[in-house]
Amino acid sequence: ALPIADVYLKYNGKLLDEDGELQHGGIYSLEQRLVGGKGGFGSMLRALGAQIEKTTNREACRDLSGRRLRDVNHEKA
């Protein structure tokens, strides 16, 4: 058996509070609460973004006609 603090009840997709009455014909679901962390994912992304070097090499990109810029630059040279 699960402790009552570890589950919550939803009625027609909405969270049902503890003093809510049960309605006949409604769709109920009993769902287990998930233990979450304390966050910090955004700061991890910012730290990782500072470590990644920005590239200025655009030779693998294509122009509007579909040709690679590397090939266009080689033809010009």
mmCIF file with all atom_site columns, C-alpha atoms in Angstrom:
data_model
loop_
_atom_site.group_PDB
_atom_site.id
_atom_site.type_symbol
_atom_site.label_atom_id
_atom_site.label_alt_id
_atom_site.label_comp_id
_atom_site.label_asym_id
_atom_site.label_entity_id
_atom_site.label_seq_id
_atom_site.pdbx_PDB_ins_code
_atom_site.Cartn_x
_atom_site.Cartn_y
_atom_site.Cartn_z
_atom_site.occupancy
_atom_site.B_iso_or_equiv
_atom_site.pdbx_formal_charge
_atom_site.auth_seq_id
_atom_site.auth_comp_id
_atom_site.auth_asym_id
_atom_site.auth_atom_id
_atom_site.pdbx_PDB_model_num
ATOM 1  C CA . ALA A 1 1  ? 0.000   0.000  0.000   1.00 0.00 ? 1  ALA A CA 1
ATOM 2  C CA . LEU A 1 2  ? 1.199   3.503  -0.810  1.00 0.00 ? 2  LEU A CA 1
ATOM 3  C CA . PRO A 1 3  ? 1.098   6.276  1.799   1.00 0.00 ? 3  PRO A CA 1
ATOM 4  C CA . ILE A 1 4  ? -1.568  8.886  1.001   1.00 0.00 ? 4  ILE A CA 1
ATOM 5  C CA . ALA A 1 5  ? 1.130   11.593 0.786   1.00 0.00 ? 5  ALA A CA 1
ATOM 6  C CA . ASP A 1 6  ? 2.749   9.759  -2.139  1.00 0.00 ? 6  ASP A CA 1
ATOM 7  C CA . VAL A 1 7  ? -0.298  9.862  -4.435  1.00 0.00 ? 7  VAL A CA 1
ATOM 8  C CA . TYR A 1 8  ? -2.768  12.400 -5.780  1.00 0.00 ? 8  TYR A CA 1
ATOM 9  C CA . LEU A 1 9  ? -6.193  12.099 -7.344  1.00 0.00 ? 9  LEU A CA 1
ATOM 10 C CA . LYS A 1 10 ? -7.252  13.681 -10.622 1.00 0.00 ? 10 LYS A CA 1
ATOM 11 C CA . TYR A 1 11 ? -10.827 14.134 -11.818 1.00 0.00 ? 11 TYR A CA 1
ATOM 12 C CA . ASN A 1 12 ? -11.334 14.621 -15.565 1.00 0.00 ? 12 ASN A CA 1
ATOM 13 C CA . GLY A 1 13 ? -7.664  15.577 -15.835 1.00 0.00 ? 13 GLY A CA 1
ATOM 14 C CA . LYS A 1 14 ? -7.742  18.184 -13.040 1.00 0.00 ? 14 LYS A CA 1
ATOM 15 C CA . LEU A 1 15 ? -6.174  17.852 -9.606  1.00 0.00 ? 15 LEU A CA 1
ATOM 16 C CA . LEU A 1 16 ? -8.780  17.066 -6.947  1.00 0.00 ? 16 LEU A CA 1
ATOM 17 C CA . ASP A 1 17 ? -8.279  18.623 -3.535  1.00 0.00 ? 17 ASP A CA 1
ATOM 18 C CA . GLU A 1 18 ? -8.585  16.598 -0.345  1.00 0.00 ? 18 GLU A CA 1
ATOM 19 C CA . ASP A 1 19 ? -12.072 17.798 0.588   1.00 0.00 ? 19 ASP A CA 1
ATOM 20 C CA . GLY A 1 20 ? -13.528 17.401 -2.929  1.00 0.00 ? 20 GLY A CA 1
ATOM 21 C CA . GLU A 1 21 ? -16.509 15.108 -3.281  1.00 0.00 ? 21 GLU A CA 1
ATOM 22 C CA . LEU A 1 22 ? -16.483 12.195 -5.691  1.00 0.00 ? 22 LEU A CA 1
ATOM 23 C CA . GLN A 1 23 ? -18.789 12.690 -8.684  1.00 0.00 ? 23 GLN A CA 1
ATOM 24 C CA . HIS A 1 24 ? -20.730 9.885  -10.327 1.00 0.00 ? 24 HIS A CA 1
ATOM 25 C CA . GLY A 1 25 ? -19.687 9.202  -13.934 1.00 0.00 ? 25 GLY A CA 1
ATOM 26 C CA . GLY A 1 26 ? -16.431 11.152 -13.793 1.00 0.00 ? 26 GLY A CA 1
ATOM 27 C CA . ILE A 1 27 ? -13.070 9.837  -14.874 1.00 0.00 ? 27 ILE A CA 1
ATOM 28 C CA . TYR A 1 28 ? -10.658 9.529  -11.967 1.00 0.00 ? 28 TYR A CA 1
ATOM 29 C CA . SER A 1 29 ? -7.008  8.653  -11.969 1.00 0.00 ? 29 SER A CA 1
ATOM 30 C CA . LEU A 1 30 ? -4.799  7.926  -8.992  1.00 0.00 ? 30 LEU A CA 1
ATOM 31 C CA . GLU A 1 31 ? -1.225  8.978  -9.771  1.00 0.00 ? 31 GLU A CA 1
ATOM 32 C CA . GLN A 1 32 ? 1.989   8.566  -7.835  1.00 0.00 ? 32 GLN A CA 1
ATOM 33 C CA . ARG A 1 33 ? 3.970   11.659 -6.934  1.00 0.00 ? 33 ARG A CA 1
ATOM 34 C CA . LEU A 1 34 ? 7.468   11.831 -8.380  1.00 0.00 ? 34 LEU A CA 1
ATOM 35 C CA . VAL A 1 35 ? 10.366  12.933 -6.256  1.00 0.00 ? 35 VAL A CA 1
ATOM 36 C CA . GLY A 1 36 ? 12.027  15.911 -7.900  1.00 0.00 ? 36 GLY A CA 1
ATOM 37 C CA . GLY A 1 37 ? 15.463  17.383 -7.554  1.00 0.00 ? 37 GLY A CA 1
ATOM 38 C CA . LYS A 1 38 ? 16.257  20.910 -6.489  1.00 0.00 ? 38 LYS A CA 1
ATOM 39 C CA . GLY A 1 39 ? 16.663  22.199 -10.017 1.00 0.00 ? 39 GLY A CA 1
ATOM 40 C CA . GLY A 1 40 ? 19.767  23.923 -11.294 1.00 0.00 ? 40 GLY A CA 1
ATOM 41 C CA . PHE A 1 41 ? 19.442  22.626 -14.849 1.00 0.00 ? 41 PHE A CA 1
ATOM 42 C CA . GLY A 1 42 ? 19.445  26.140 -16.298 1.00 0.00 ? 42 GLY A CA 1
ATOM 43 C CA . SER A 1 43 ? 22.710  27.031 -14.595 1.00 0.00 ? 43 SER A CA 1
ATOM 44 C CA . MET A 1 44 ? 24.246  23.792 -15.877 1.00 0.00 ? 44 MET A CA 1
ATOM 45 C CA . LEU A 1 45 ? 23.258  24.763 -19.421 1.00 0.00 ? 45 LEU A CA 1
ATOM 46 C CA . ARG A 1 46 ? 24.756  28.239 -19.042 1.00 0.00 ? 46 ARG A CA 1
ATOM 47 C CA . ALA A 1 47 ? 28.024  26.779 -17.747 1.00 0.00 ? 47 ALA A CA 1
ATOM 48 C CA . LEU A 1 48 ? 28.163  24.311 -20.625 1.00 0.00 ? 48 LEU A CA 1
ATOM 49 C CA . GLY A 1 49 ? 27.408  27.059 -23.158 1.00 0.00 ? 49 GLY A CA 1
ATOM 50 C CA . ALA A 1 50 ? 30.378  29.080 -21.920 1.00 0.00 ? 50 ALA A CA 1
ATOM 51 C CA . GLN A 1 51 ? 32.692  26.118 -22.554 1.00 0.00 ? 51 GLN A CA 1
ATOM 52 C CA . ILE A 1 52 ? 31.597  25.538 -26.155 1.00 0.00 ? 52 ILE A CA 1
ATOM 53 C CA . GLU A 1 53 ? 33.596  27.541 -28.675 1.00 0.00 ? 53 GLU A CA 1
ATOM 54 C CA . LYS A 1 54 ? 31.650  29.551 -31.223 1.00 0.00 ? 54 LYS A CA 1
ATOM 55 C CA . THR A 1 55 ? 32.682  28.675 -34.746 1.00 0.00 ? 55 THR A CA 1
ATOM 56 C CA . THR A 1 56 ? 33.108  31.163 -37.558 1.00 0.00 ? 56 THR A CA 1
ATOM 57 C CA . ASN A 1 57 ? 33.621  28.463 -40.188 1.00 0.00 ? 57 ASN A CA 1
ATOM 58 C CA . ARG A 1 58 ? 30.588  28.568 -42.469 1.00 0.00 ? 58 ARG A CA 1
ATOM 59 C CA . GLU A 1 59 ? 32.094  26.589 -45.359 1.00 0.00 ? 59 GLU A CA 1
ATOM 60 C CA . ALA A 1 60 ? 29.799  23.596 -44.852 1.00 0.00 ? 60 ALA A CA 1
ATOM 61 C CA . CYS A 1 61 ? 26.715  25.825 -45.202 1.00 0.00 ? 61 CYS A CA 1
ATOM 62 C CA . ARG A 1 62 ? 24.846  26.154 -48.472 1.00 0.00 ? 62 ARG A CA 1
ATOM 63 C CA . ASP A 1 63 ? 23.881  29.276 -50.394 1.00 0.00 ? 63 ASP A CA 1
ATOM 64 C CA . LEU A 1 64 ? 20.388  29.974 -51.731 1.00 0.00 ? 64 LEU A CA 1
ATOM 65 C CA . SER A 1 65 ? 21.034  27.990 -54.886 1.00 0.00 ? 65 SER A CA 1
ATOM 66 C CA . GLY A 1 66 ? 22.014  24.906 -52.856 1.00 0.00 ? 66 GLY A CA 1
ATOM 67 C CA . ARG A 1 67 ? 25.763  24.964 -53.472 1.00 0.00 ? 67 ARG A CA 1
ATOM 68 C CA . ARG A 1 68 ? 28.180  24.592 -50.588 1.00 0.00 ? 68 ARG A CA 1
ATOM 69 C CA . LEU A 1 69 ? 30.056  27.770 -49.710 1.00 0.00 ? 69 LEU A CA 1
ATOM 70 C CA . ARG A 1 70 ? 33.283  25.751 -49.596 1.00 0.00 ? 70 ARG A CA 1
ATOM 71 C CA . ASP A 1 71 ? 32.906  24.922 -53.300 1.00 0.00 ? 71 ASP A CA 1
ATOM 72 C CA . VAL A 1 72 ? 31.962  28.488 -54.219 1.00 0.00 ? 72 VAL A CA 1
ATOM 73 C CA . ASN A 1 73 ? 35.008  29.847 -52.368 1.00 0.00 ? 73 ASN A CA 1
ATOM 74 C CA . HIS A 1 74 ? 37.313  27.326 -54.066 1.00 0.00 ? 74 HIS A CA 1
ATOM 75 C CA . GLU A 1 75 ? 35.992  28.374 -57.479 1.00 0.00 ? 75 GLU A CA 1
ATOM 76 C CA . LYS A 1 76 ? 36.625  32.034 -56.658 1.00 0.00 ? 76 LYS A CA 1
ATOM 77 C CA . ALA A 1 77 ? 40.191  31.251 -55.556 1.00 0.00 ? 77 ALA A CA 1
#
